[in-house]
Amino acid sequence: MRKIRICSIAVIALLITAFFFMPSTQAASKVHTVSSSDTVKSIAAKYKISPTQLLKHNGLPDEKLYPGQKLQINSATYKSAQYQWYERGRQIASFAKTFDGFKKEMGEESPEKGFDSSGLIYWTLSQQGIPLDRTTIDGFYKLGMETDSPKAGDLIFFVKKDKAGKVTEVLTGGIYLGDKHFVHSGYGSSAVKVKSVTDKWFKDYSYVFKTFTPKGEHVVQKGETLSSVAARYNKSAAAVKKLNGLPSDTILEGQFLQVYNEPIFPFYSEKDAAYDKATDVIKYAYTFRGYEYVWSEESPEEGFDCSGLVYYVMKQHDLPISRKSAASYSSWLDMISEPKTGDLVFFENTGTRTGVTHMGIYLGNGYFINTTERAGVHISHLSSSFFTKKFHSYGDSASLFQ
């Protein structure tokens, strides 16, 4: 009897150990490969889970599915968190992983045609509502914010460094999953694959993490006020107002408010400004990232075109500016070769139009904030092949405010 009891205790101990220490992925999920006839509802019904659960666990931004996607089926109840960047990063990583096995195709950026490494990054982040241009691996590296504590959904880049530790070349990149694994379409494979930094193709290179989903911002939800957001982060309303260059106490649903004392994107320098209110105007414009591009509009409620964004954020800070087109602003301002923070940058022959057709506010170090049809309001870099080719001039904003 005692032997049986000892054996039972041993079995129980083994089960307890397995429960706590085996990887959760083994206990968790089945994988469903999407067929052409599948829908979110039909898959959810098959596995007796809710459609919302299926969407959330796989980071799906909507109900559109692609044949070949690999969806994790997890019967555990999904507990939605408050809107946090950590949660958004998890969704980005989960969504990227669903494309495991999709073909690698240079220059492409869609499930239908395939992905190259930068195309996979662009598709995944843009489908998750991150406003950004389609650019190269090097372009994404320049736009991202370096982090020493990467989380799922951040980007990983493999680089070459010189003896001083300076990055001399960006080779490739992917979407980080955690535990030194990432989703990638590039080196060493003819398809999108989950890989490790110890893979033979990567082990001889240094790697750097960048994030597009920082912790230090709050996305304004319906019904929130400046005071309620400030209280949530133990700050005064005046402090949050100053951090974001807000011209009044009014905040709008969907605005990105910085809640750290240091700016998330320190692209601008207060000591190198084209005019006194340049940094406040830029901080304020930055809160509208992701707002929709709408031709000829000039307000958060209706949307912005490129000149409408510039007009709105400057007008809200009581700067004496009138509503003009990009071409009119360009001809109105003195052209300069060395731009300062807050000056304007102009581009020509974009889309089907000719002449000066696009503009943004210069932030420094090649960065500028603008709005385009595909991404809405976002930050771009002059090194982008598109903007390099379309660049026209810089305009001296200081002349507007003398």
mmCIF file of C-alpha atoms in Angstrom:
data_model
loop_
_atom_site.group_PDB
_atom_site.id
_atom_site.type_symbol
_atom_site.label_atom_id
_atom_site.label_comp_id
_atom_site.label_asym_id
_atom_site.label_seq_id
_atom_site.Cartn_x
_atom_site.Cartn_y
_atom_site.Cartn_z
ATOM 1 C CA MET A 1 0.000 0.000 0.000
ATOM 2 C CA ARG A 2 2.828 2.359 0.881
ATOM 3 C CA LYS A 3 4.547 1.672 -2.479
ATOM 4 C CA ILE A 4 1.334 2.500 -4.322
ATOM 5 C CA ARG A 5 1.026 5.716 -2.305
ATOM 6 C CA ILE A 6 4.637 6.678 -3.058
ATOM 7 C CA CYS A 7 4.112 5.965 -6.773
ATOM 8 C CA SER A 8 0.938 8.052 -6.765
ATOM 9 C CA ILE A 9 2.740 10.956 -5.104
ATOM 10 C CA ALA A 10 5.549 10.671 -7.665
ATOM 11 C CA VAL A 11 3.094 10.721 -10.570
ATOM 12 C CA ILE A 12 1.282 13.742 -9.120
ATOM 13 C CA ALA A 13 4.608 15.541 -8.618
ATOM 14 C CA LEU A 14 5.580 14.763 -12.206
ATOM 15 C CA LEU A 15 2.279 16.117 -13.514
ATOM 16 C CA ILE A 16 2.626 19.293 -11.443
ATOM 17 C CA THR A 17 6.174 19.793 -12.717
ATOM 18 C CA ALA A 18 5.037 19.281 -16.305
ATOM 19 C CA PHE A 19 2.164 21.709 -15.859
ATOM 20 C CA PHE A 20 4.354 24.532 -14.573
ATOM 21 C CA PHE A 21 7.551 24.019 -16.525
ATOM 22 C CA MET A 22 6.671 22.647 -19.962
ATOM 23 C CA PRO A 23 6.514 25.329 -22.660
ATOM 24 C CA SER A 24 3.027 26.777 -22.913
ATOM 25 C CA THR A 25 3.027 26.316 -26.699
ATOM 26 C CA GLN A 26 2.943 22.543 -26.211
ATOM 27 C CA ALA A 27 -0.062 22.731 -23.914
ATOM 28 C CA ALA A 28 -1.842 25.303 -25.965
ATOM 29 C CA SER A 29 -2.762 25.267 -29.495
ATOM 30 C CA LYS A 30 -3.652 23.437 -32.598
ATOM 31 C CA VAL A 31 -2.727 25.006 -35.905
ATOM 32 C CA HIS A 32 -5.305 25.449 -38.665
ATOM 33 C CA THR A 33 -4.079 26.095 -42.216
ATOM 34 C CA VAL A 34 -6.547 28.348 -44.010
ATOM 35 C CA SER A 35 -8.188 27.005 -47.187
ATOM 36 C CA SER A 36 -9.870 29.081 -49.899
ATOM 37 C CA SER A 37 -13.340 28.233 -48.542
ATOM 38 C CA ASP A 38 -12.589 29.097 -44.910
ATOM 39 C CA THR A 39 -14.021 32.092 -43.093
ATOM 40 C CA VAL A 40 -13.374 33.349 -39.583
ATOM 41 C CA LYS A 41 -16.829 32.170 -38.551
ATOM 42 C CA SER A 42 -16.465 28.688 -40.081
ATOM 43 C CA ILE A 43 -13.060 28.103 -38.459
ATOM 44 C CA ALA A 44 -14.293 29.370 -35.098
ATOM 45 C CA ALA A 45 -17.341 27.092 -35.301
ATOM 46 C CA LYS A 46 -15.178 24.103 -36.191
ATOM 47 C CA TYR A 47 -13.090 24.488 -33.047
ATOM 48 C CA LYS A 48 -15.950 25.691 -30.828
ATOM 49 C CA ILE A 49 -14.415 29.086 -30.068
ATOM 50 C CA SER A 50 -15.710 32.589 -30.725
ATOM 51 C CA PRO A 51 -14.716 34.508 -33.877
ATOM 52 C CA THR A 52 -13.382 37.299 -31.626
ATOM 53 C CA GLN A 53 -11.137 34.800 -29.853
ATOM 54 C CA LEU A 54 -9.737 33.590 -33.181
ATOM 55 C CA LEU A 55 -9.118 37.141 -34.364
ATOM 56 C CA LYS A 56 -7.448 38.264 -31.138
ATOM 57 C CA HIS A 57 -5.207 35.235 -30.651
ATOM 58 C CA ASN A 58 -3.833 35.606 -34.176
ATOM 59 C CA GLY A 59 -3.585 39.386 -34.245
ATOM 60 C CA LEU A 60 -5.912 39.541 -37.247
ATOM 61 C CA PRO A 61 -6.850 43.155 -38.022
ATOM 62 C CA ASP A 62 -10.101 42.107 -39.721
ATOM 63 C CA GLU A 63 -11.875 38.983 -41.022
ATOM 64 C CA LYS A 64 -9.924 38.775 -44.286
ATOM 65 C CA LEU A 65 -8.069 35.465 -44.557
ATOM 66 C CA TYR A 66 -5.441 34.224 -47.005
ATOM 67 C CA PRO A 67 -5.160 30.587 -48.145
ATOM 68 C CA GLY A 68 -2.113 29.098 -46.483
ATOM 69 C CA GLN A 69 -2.226 31.242 -43.339
ATOM 70 C CA LYS A 70 -1.484 29.215 -40.220
ATOM 71 C CA LEU A 71 -3.873 30.181 -37.410
ATOM 72 C CA GLN A 72 -3.326 29.238 -33.782
ATOM 73 C CA ILE A 73 -6.434 27.660 -32.257
ATOM 74 C CA ASN A 74 -6.447 28.311 -28.531
ATOM 75 C CA SER A 75 -9.486 27.440 -26.469
ATOM 76 C CA ALA A 76 -8.392 29.524 -23.471
ATOM 77 C CA THR A 77 -10.623 32.519 -22.976
ATOM 78 C CA TYR A 78 -9.048 35.606 -24.457
ATOM 79 C CA LYS A 79 -8.917 38.420 -21.900
ATOM 80 C CA SER A 80 -8.716 41.765 -23.592
ATOM 81 C CA ALA A 81 -6.311 44.163 -21.878
ATOM 82 C CA GLN A 82 -6.558 47.899 -21.678
ATOM 83 C CA TYR A 83 -5.053 49.465 -24.777
ATOM 84 C CA GLN A 84 -1.346 48.926 -24.272
ATOM 85 C CA TRP A 85 1.587 48.919 -26.630
ATOM 86 C CA TYR A 86 2.609 45.526 -25.278
ATOM 87 C CA GLU A 87 -0.708 44.075 -26.381
ATOM 88 C CA ARG A 88 -0.424 45.713 -29.782
ATOM 89 C CA GLY A 89 3.076 44.284 -30.192
ATOM 90 C CA ARG A 90 1.781 40.815 -29.388
ATOM 91 C CA GLN A 91 -0.867 41.181 -32.080
ATOM 92 C CA ILE A 92 1.744 42.304 -34.632
ATOM 93 C CA ALA A 93 3.897 39.264 -33.860
ATOM 94 C CA SER A 94 0.941 36.876 -33.968
ATOM 95 C CA PHE A 95 -0.237 38.272 -37.301
ATOM 96 C CA ALA A 96 3.251 38.018 -38.851
ATOM 97 C CA LYS A 97 3.486 34.385 -37.772
ATOM 98 C CA THR A 98 0.310 33.470 -39.667
ATOM 99 C CA PHE A 99 2.234 33.969 -42.935
ATOM 100 C CA ASP A 100 4.794 31.253 -42.157
ATOM 101 C CA GLY A 101 5.364 29.384 -45.437
ATOM 102 C CA PHE A 102 4.212 32.143 -47.811
ATOM 103 C CA LYS A 103 6.598 32.603 -50.710
ATOM 104 C CA LYS A 104 9.534 34.968 -50.788
ATOM 105 C CA GLU A 105 9.353 37.350 -53.742
ATOM 106 C CA MET A 106 11.668 40.293 -54.266
ATOM 107 C CA GLY A 107 9.925 43.661 -54.424
ATOM 108 C CA GLU A 108 6.566 42.321 -53.233
ATOM 109 C CA GLU A 109 4.483 43.108 -50.163
ATOM 110 C CA SER A 110 1.272 41.074 -50.144
ATOM 111 C CA PRO A 111 0.040 37.558 -49.339
ATOM 112 C CA GLU A 112 -1.166 37.159 -52.928
ATOM 113 C CA LYS A 113 2.189 37.953 -54.590
ATOM 114 C CA GLY A 114 4.643 37.146 -51.805
ATOM 115 C CA PHE A 115 6.998 39.124 -49.601
ATOM 116 C CA ASP A 116 10.561 40.283 -49.521
ATOM 117 C CA SER A 117 11.976 41.107 -46.081
ATOM 118 C CA SER A 118 10.969 44.785 -46.086
ATOM 119 C CA GLY A 119 7.643 43.938 -47.746
ATOM 120 C CA LEU A 120 6.744 41.566 -44.922
ATOM 121 C CA ILE A 121 7.525 44.268 -42.362
ATOM 122 C CA TYR A 122 5.506 46.861 -44.285
ATOM 123 C CA TRP A 123 2.491 44.587 -44.813
ATOM 124 C CA THR A 124 2.334 43.372 -41.226
ATOM 125 C CA LEU A 125 2.759 46.761 -39.559
ATOM 126 C CA SER A 126 0.505 48.660 -41.969
ATOM 127 C CA GLN A 127 -2.280 46.086 -41.602
ATOM 128 C CA GLN A 128 -2.052 46.574 -37.836
ATOM 129 C CA GLY A 129 -2.587 50.322 -38.202
ATOM 130 C CA ILE A 130 1.023 51.493 -37.874
ATOM 131 C CA PRO A 131 1.300 54.499 -40.216
ATOM 132 C CA LEU A 132 4.431 54.177 -42.336
ATOM 133 C CA ASP A 133 5.805 54.314 -45.882
ATOM 134 C CA ARG A 134 6.780 51.304 -47.948
ATOM 135 C CA THR A 135 10.530 51.592 -47.778
ATOM 136 C CA THR A 136 13.661 49.452 -47.754
ATOM 137 C CA ILE A 137 15.157 47.503 -44.847
ATOM 138 C CA ASP A 138 17.575 50.399 -44.407
ATOM 139 C CA GLY A 139 14.634 52.824 -44.378
ATOM 140 C CA PHE A 140 12.801 50.898 -41.665
ATOM 141 C CA TYR A 141 16.004 50.781 -39.646
ATOM 142 C CA LYS A 142 16.271 54.591 -39.803
ATOM 143 C CA LEU A 143 12.634 55.144 -38.828
ATOM 144 C CA GLY A 144 12.531 52.733 -35.901
ATOM 145 C CA MET A 145 13.411 53.614 -32.317
ATOM 146 C CA GLU A 146 16.244 51.525 -30.895
ATOM 147 C CA THR A 147 15.403 49.518 -27.777
ATOM 148 C CA ASP A 148 17.451 47.420 -25.362
ATOM 149 C CA SER A 149 14.372 45.594 -24.065
ATOM 150 C CA PRO A 150 12.630 44.191 -27.149
ATOM 151 C CA LYS A 151 9.135 42.786 -26.985
ATOM 152 C CA ALA A 152 7.077 40.737 -29.417
ATOM 153 C CA GLY A 153 6.129 42.876 -32.408
ATOM 154 C CA ASP A 154 9.354 44.895 -32.416
ATOM 155 C CA LEU A 155 11.716 44.650 -35.394
ATOM 156 C CA ILE A 156 15.079 42.911 -35.457
ATOM 157 C CA PHE A 157 17.808 43.986 -37.883
ATOM 158 C CA PHE A 158 21.025 42.165 -38.711
ATOM 159 C CA VAL A 159 23.892 44.571 -39.229
ATOM 160 C CA LYS A 160 27.611 44.889 -39.794
ATOM 161 C CA LYS A 161 29.557 47.106 -37.396
ATOM 162 C CA ASP A 162 32.993 48.661 -37.535
ATOM 163 C CA LYS A 163 35.582 48.362 -34.760
ATOM 164 C CA ALA A 164 34.087 51.357 -32.963
ATOM 165 C CA GLY A 165 30.685 49.629 -32.869
ATOM 166 C CA LYS A 166 29.078 51.908 -35.478
ATOM 167 C CA VAL A 167 26.601 50.263 -37.874
ATOM 168 C CA THR A 168 28.072 50.308 -41.390
ATOM 169 C CA GLU A 169 25.495 48.185 -43.204
ATOM 170 C CA VAL A 170 21.963 46.936 -42.577
ATOM 171 C CA LEU A 171 21.662 43.490 -44.155
ATOM 172 C CA THR A 172 18.142 42.296 -43.440
ATOM 173 C CA GLY A 173 15.401 42.355 -40.832
ATOM 174 C CA GLY A 174 12.274 40.701 -39.517
ATOM 175 C CA ILE A 175 9.515 40.851 -36.916
ATOM 176 C CA TYR A 176 10.540 39.739 -33.436
ATOM 177 C CA LEU A 177 8.514 37.042 -31.673
ATOM 178 C CA GLY A 178 10.508 36.854 -28.440
ATOM 179 C CA ASP A 179 12.996 34.289 -27.129
ATOM 180 C CA LYS A 180 15.469 35.159 -29.935
ATOM 181 C CA HIS A 181 13.039 34.079 -32.670
ATOM 182 C CA PHE A 182 11.596 36.200 -35.477
ATOM 183 C CA VAL A 183 9.513 36.013 -38.662
ATOM 184 C CA HIS A 184 11.534 36.739 -41.765
ATOM 185 C CA SER A 185 11.437 36.590 -45.551
ATOM 186 C CA GLY A 186 14.970 36.825 -46.828
ATOM 187 C CA TYR A 187 18.330 35.194 -46.203
ATOM 188 C CA GLY A 188 18.520 31.424 -46.367
ATOM 189 C CA SER A 189 14.962 30.641 -47.419
ATOM 190 C CA SER A 190 12.584 30.740 -50.368
ATOM 191 C CA ALA A 191 9.626 31.392 -48.084
ATOM 192 C CA VAL A 192 8.539 33.314 -44.992
ATOM 193 C CA LYS A 193 9.926 31.424 -42.011
ATOM 194 C CA VAL A 194 10.228 31.594 -38.234
ATOM 195 C CA LYS A 195 13.966 31.735 -37.536
ATOM 196 C CA SER A 196 16.410 32.096 -34.666
ATOM 197 C CA VAL A 197 19.318 34.493 -34.266
ATOM 198 C CA THR A 198 21.512 31.373 -33.976
ATOM 199 C CA ASP A 199 20.563 30.236 -37.492
ATOM 200 C CA LYS A 200 23.662 29.750 -39.660
ATOM 201 C CA TRP A 201 22.637 32.647 -41.916
ATOM 202 C CA PHE A 202 22.605 35.148 -39.058
ATOM 203 C CA LYS A 203 24.978 33.946 -36.355
ATOM 204 C CA ASP A 204 27.980 35.878 -37.679
ATOM 205 C CA TYR A 205 26.190 39.257 -37.629
ATOM 206 C CA SER A 206 25.256 41.676 -34.884
ATOM 207 C CA TYR A 207 21.570 42.349 -34.340
ATOM 208 C CA VAL A 208 19.739 45.486 -33.261
ATOM 209 C CA PHE A 209 16.146 45.854 -32.081
ATOM 210 C CA LYS A 210 13.912 48.751 -33.108
ATOM 211 C CA THR A 211 10.358 49.476 -32.050
ATOM 212 C CA PHE A 212 7.398 51.167 -33.697
ATOM 213 C CA THR A 213 5.179 50.505 -30.662
ATOM 214 C CA PRO A 214 6.619 52.440 -27.708
ATOM 215 C CA LYS A 215 5.366 52.196 -24.144
ATOM 216 C CA GLY A 216 5.426 55.933 -23.613
ATOM 217 C CA GLU A 217 2.317 56.922 -25.520
ATOM 218 C CA HIS A 218 -1.375 56.795 -24.834
ATOM 219 C CA VAL A 219 -4.009 56.466 -27.550
ATOM 220 C CA VAL A 220 -7.008 58.614 -26.639
ATOM 221 C CA GLN A 221 -10.202 56.603 -26.248
ATOM 222 C CA LYS A 222 -13.782 57.817 -26.623
ATOM 223 C CA GLY A 223 -14.925 59.839 -23.626
ATOM 224 C CA GLU A 224 -11.453 60.508 -22.214
ATOM 225 C CA THR A 225 -10.387 63.991 -21.194
ATOM 226 C CA LEU A 226 -6.990 65.583 -20.758
ATOM 227 C CA SER A 227 -7.463 65.385 -16.988
ATOM 228 C CA SER A 228 -8.449 61.697 -16.994
ATOM 229 C CA VAL A 229 -5.495 60.712 -19.193
ATOM 230 C CA ALA A 230 -3.091 62.729 -17.028
ATOM 231 C CA ALA A 231 -4.443 61.154 -13.838
ATOM 232 C CA ARG A 232 -3.988 57.669 -15.278
ATOM 233 C CA TYR A 233 -0.244 58.308 -15.584
ATOM 234 C CA ASN A 234 0.095 60.320 -12.349
ATOM 235 C CA LYS A 235 0.802 63.531 -14.223
ATOM 236 C CA SER A 236 -0.785 66.953 -14.208
ATOM 237 C CA ALA A 237 -2.952 67.993 -17.137
ATOM 238 C CA ALA A 238 -0.545 70.897 -17.709
ATOM 239 C CA ALA A 239 2.401 68.500 -18.014
ATOM 240 C CA VAL A 240 0.665 66.292 -20.597
ATOM 241 C CA LYS A 241 -0.430 69.395 -22.451
ATOM 242 C CA LYS A 242 3.143 70.676 -22.621
ATOM 243 C CA LEU A 243 4.602 67.300 -23.635
ATOM 244 C CA ASN A 244 2.284 67.192 -26.640
ATOM 245 C CA GLY A 245 2.242 70.866 -27.631
ATOM 246 C CA LEU A 246 -1.532 70.947 -27.191
ATOM 247 C CA PRO A 247 -2.957 74.385 -27.995
ATOM 248 C CA SER A 248 -5.933 73.813 -25.646
ATOM 249 C CA ASP A 249 -7.322 71.239 -23.181
ATOM 250 C CA THR A 250 -9.271 69.537 -25.976
ATOM 251 C CA ILE A 251 -8.102 66.066 -26.976
ATOM 252 C CA LEU A 252 -9.550 63.910 -29.741
ATOM 253 C CA GLU A 253 -10.248 60.206 -29.997
ATOM 254 C CA GLY A 254 -7.347 58.440 -31.672
ATOM 255 C CA GLN A 255 -4.703 61.042 -30.822
ATOM 256 C CA PHE A 256 -1.325 59.665 -29.697
ATOM 257 C CA LEU A 257 -0.319 61.445 -26.504
ATOM 258 C CA GLN A 258 3.192 61.159 -25.138
ATOM 259 C CA VAL A 259 3.268 60.512 -21.411
ATOM 260 C CA TYR A 260 7.020 60.193 -20.822
ATOM 261 C CA ASN A 261 9.103 63.229 -19.939
ATOM 262 C CA GLU A 262 11.458 62.626 -22.856
ATOM 263 C CA PRO A 263 10.057 62.600 -26.408
ATOM 264 C CA ILE A 264 9.613 59.190 -27.983
ATOM 265 C CA PHE A 265 10.905 60.438 -31.313
ATOM 266 C CA PRO A 266 13.590 63.031 -30.450
ATOM 267 C CA PHE A 267 13.811 64.146 -34.079
ATOM 268 C CA TYR A 268 13.497 67.797 -33.311
ATOM 269 C CA SER A 269 15.849 70.138 -31.460
ATOM 270 C CA GLU A 270 14.505 73.124 -29.569
ATOM 271 C CA LYS A 271 17.751 75.036 -30.075
ATOM 272 C CA ASP A 272 17.527 74.698 -33.863
ATOM 273 C CA ALA A 273 14.035 75.908 -34.614
ATOM 274 C CA ALA A 274 12.834 77.952 -37.553
ATOM 275 C CA TYR A 275 10.480 79.904 -35.298
ATOM 276 C CA ASP A 276 9.560 80.088 -31.607
ATOM 277 C CA LYS A 277 6.612 77.709 -31.725
ATOM 278 C CA ALA A 278 8.191 75.130 -34.044
ATOM 279 C CA THR A 279 8.581 72.420 -31.417
ATOM 280 C CA ASP A 280 5.029 72.841 -30.118
ATOM 281 C CA VAL A 281 3.646 72.663 -33.655
ATOM 282 C CA ILE A 282 5.641 69.492 -34.350
ATOM 283 C CA LYS A 283 4.645 67.844 -31.067
ATOM 284 C CA TYR A 284 1.020 68.621 -31.856
ATOM 285 C CA ALA A 285 1.256 67.315 -35.434
ATOM 286 C CA TYR A 286 2.824 64.159 -34.035
ATOM 287 C CA THR A 287 -0.318 63.410 -31.982
ATOM 288 C CA PHE A 288 -2.268 62.921 -35.222
ATOM 289 C CA ARG A 289 -0.214 60.009 -36.561
ATOM 290 C CA GLY A 290 -2.461 57.590 -38.388
ATOM 291 C CA TYR A 291 -5.239 60.129 -39.009
ATOM 292 C CA GLU A 292 -6.735 59.697 -42.454
ATOM 293 C CA TYR A 293 -5.581 61.395 -45.652
ATOM 294 C CA VAL A 294 -8.508 63.140 -47.364
ATOM 295 C CA TRP A 295 -7.963 65.332 -50.398
ATOM 296 C CA SER A 296 -8.567 69.077 -49.763
ATOM 297 C CA GLU A 297 -9.450 68.598 -46.073
ATOM 298 C CA GLU A 298 -7.820 70.332 -43.113
ATOM 299 C CA SER A 299 -9.222 69.015 -39.824
ATOM 300 C CA PRO A 300 -8.975 65.923 -37.592
ATOM 301 C CA GLU A 301 -12.730 65.378 -37.951
ATOM 302 C CA GLU A 302 -12.657 65.252 -41.771
ATOM 303 C CA GLY A 303 -9.047 64.253 -42.412
ATOM 304 C CA PHE A 304 -6.010 66.041 -43.815
ATOM 305 C CA ASP A 305 -4.263 66.417 -47.118
ATOM 306 C CA CYS A 306 -0.583 67.378 -46.949
ATOM 307 C CA SER A 307 -1.033 71.159 -46.984
ATOM 308 C CA GLY A 308 -4.152 70.881 -44.819
ATOM 309 C CA LEU A 309 -2.140 69.207 -42.063
ATOM 310 C CA VAL A 310 0.466 71.984 -42.117
ATOM 311 C CA TYR A 311 -2.213 74.676 -42.116
ATOM 312 C CA TYR A 312 -4.214 73.096 -39.270
ATOM 313 C CA VAL A 313 -1.395 72.483 -36.775
ATOM 314 C CA MET A 314 0.104 75.946 -37.337
ATOM 315 C CA LYS A 315 -3.266 77.705 -37.208
ATOM 316 C CA GLN A 316 -4.143 75.983 -33.919
ATOM 317 C CA HIS A 317 -1.021 77.569 -32.439
ATOM 318 C CA ASP A 318 -2.200 81.022 -33.555
ATOM 319 C CA LEU A 319 0.396 81.387 -36.282
ATOM 320 C CA PRO A 320 -0.690 83.819 -39.025
ATOM 321 C CA ILE A 321 -0.924 81.337 -41.884
ATOM 322 C CA SER A 322 -3.512 81.084 -44.650
ATOM 323 C CA ARG A 323 -4.773 77.909 -46.346
ATOM 324 C CA LYS A 324 -2.803 77.248 -49.526
ATOM 325 C CA SER A 325 -1.775 74.353 -51.745
ATOM 326 C CA ALA A 326 1.689 72.790 -51.579
ATOM 327 C CA ALA A 327 2.638 74.641 -54.765
ATOM 328 C CA SER A 328 1.450 77.973 -53.342
ATOM 329 C CA TYR A 329 3.371 77.516 -50.085
ATOM 330 C CA SER A 330 6.453 76.624 -52.105
ATOM 331 C CA SER A 331 6.283 79.757 -54.243
ATOM 332 C CA TRP A 332 5.475 81.915 -51.211
ATOM 333 C CA LEU A 333 8.455 80.916 -49.056
ATOM 334 C CA ASP A 334 12.128 81.663 -49.575
ATOM 335 C CA MET A 335 14.010 78.594 -50.754
ATOM 336 C CA ILE A 336 16.878 77.470 -48.491
ATOM 337 C CA SER A 337 19.522 74.741 -48.683
ATOM 338 C CA GLU A 338 20.034 74.119 -44.945
ATOM 339 C CA PRO A 339 16.647 73.490 -43.282
ATOM 340 C CA LYS A 340 15.944 73.985 -39.580
ATOM 341 C CA THR A 341 13.376 72.273 -37.410
ATOM 342 C CA GLY A 342 9.945 73.596 -38.420
ATOM 343 C CA ASP A 343 10.863 74.565 -41.982
ATOM 344 C CA LEU A 344 8.806 73.042 -44.781
ATOM 345 C CA VAL A 345 9.946 70.437 -47.296
ATOM 346 C CA PHE A 346 8.442 70.153 -50.790
ATOM 347 C CA PHE A 347 8.194 67.382 -53.381
ATOM 348 C CA GLU A 348 7.196 67.389 -57.034
ATOM 349 C CA ASN A 349 5.363 65.198 -59.535
ATOM 350 C CA THR A 350 3.820 62.826 -56.988
ATOM 351 C CA GLY A 351 0.926 60.697 -58.176
ATOM 352 C CA THR A 352 -0.532 61.838 -61.493
ATOM 353 C CA ARG A 353 -0.028 65.551 -60.861
ATOM 354 C CA THR A 354 2.900 67.696 -61.943
ATOM 355 C CA GLY A 355 4.768 70.558 -60.297
ATOM 356 C CA VAL A 356 5.058 70.885 -56.502
ATOM 357 C CA THR A 357 2.398 68.465 -55.284
ATOM 358 C CA HIS A 358 3.409 67.352 -51.776
ATOM 359 C CA MET A 359 4.824 68.856 -48.589
ATOM 360 C CA GLY A 360 5.665 68.191 -44.942
ATOM 361 C CA ILE A 361 7.186 69.785 -41.842
ATOM 362 C CA TYR A 362 10.906 69.174 -41.439
ATOM 363 C CA LEU A 363 11.947 67.616 -38.094
ATOM 364 C CA GLY A 364 15.720 67.402 -38.484
ATOM 365 C CA ASN A 365 18.212 64.687 -39.452
ATOM 366 C CA GLY A 366 16.330 63.946 -42.672
ATOM 367 C CA TYR A 367 12.967 63.263 -40.983
ATOM 368 C CA PHE A 368 9.711 65.051 -41.737
ATOM 369 C CA ILE A 369 6.059 64.636 -40.809
ATOM 370 C CA ASN A 370 3.520 64.463 -43.633
ATOM 371 C CA THR A 371 0.351 62.708 -44.719
ATOM 372 C CA THR A 372 -0.129 60.414 -47.700
ATOM 373 C CA GLU A 373 -3.023 58.432 -49.127
ATOM 374 C CA ARG A 374 -1.865 55.007 -47.969
ATOM 375 C CA ALA A 375 -0.487 55.758 -44.509
ATOM 376 C CA GLY A 376 -2.243 58.928 -43.386
ATOM 377 C CA VAL A 377 -0.253 61.204 -41.054
ATOM 378 C CA HIS A 378 3.183 59.730 -40.356
ATOM 379 C CA ILE A 379 6.926 60.364 -40.222
ATOM 380 C CA SER A 380 9.048 59.793 -43.332
ATOM 381 C CA HIS A 381 12.727 60.084 -44.138
ATOM 382 C CA LEU A 382 14.361 61.844 -47.059
ATOM 383 C CA SER A 383 16.519 58.783 -47.747
ATOM 384 C CA SER A 384 13.435 56.905 -48.967
ATOM 385 C CA SER A 385 13.940 56.121 -52.659
ATOM 386 C CA PHE A 386 10.561 57.702 -53.421
ATOM 387 C CA PHE A 387 11.181 60.967 -51.599
ATOM 388 C CA THR A 388 14.781 61.197 -52.793
ATOM 389 C CA LYS A 389 13.533 61.062 -56.372
ATOM 390 C CA LYS A 390 10.654 63.494 -55.788
ATOM 391 C CA PHE A 391 12.448 66.068 -53.611
ATOM 392 C CA HIS A 392 12.015 69.678 -54.768
ATOM 393 C CA SER A 393 13.162 72.137 -52.100
ATOM 394 C CA TYR A 394 13.072 73.413 -48.522
ATOM 395 C CA GLY A 395 11.035 76.490 -47.597
ATOM 396 C CA ASP A 396 12.063 78.945 -44.892
ATOM 397 C CA SER A 397 9.181 79.013 -42.378
ATOM 398 C CA ALA A 398 10.808 81.757 -40.295
ATOM 399 C CA SER A 399 9.928 84.273 -43.023
ATOM 400 C CA LEU A 400 6.235 83.656 -42.345
ATOM 401 C CA PHE A 401 6.391 84.841 -38.774
ATOM 402 C CA GLN A 402 8.552 87.931 -38.753
#
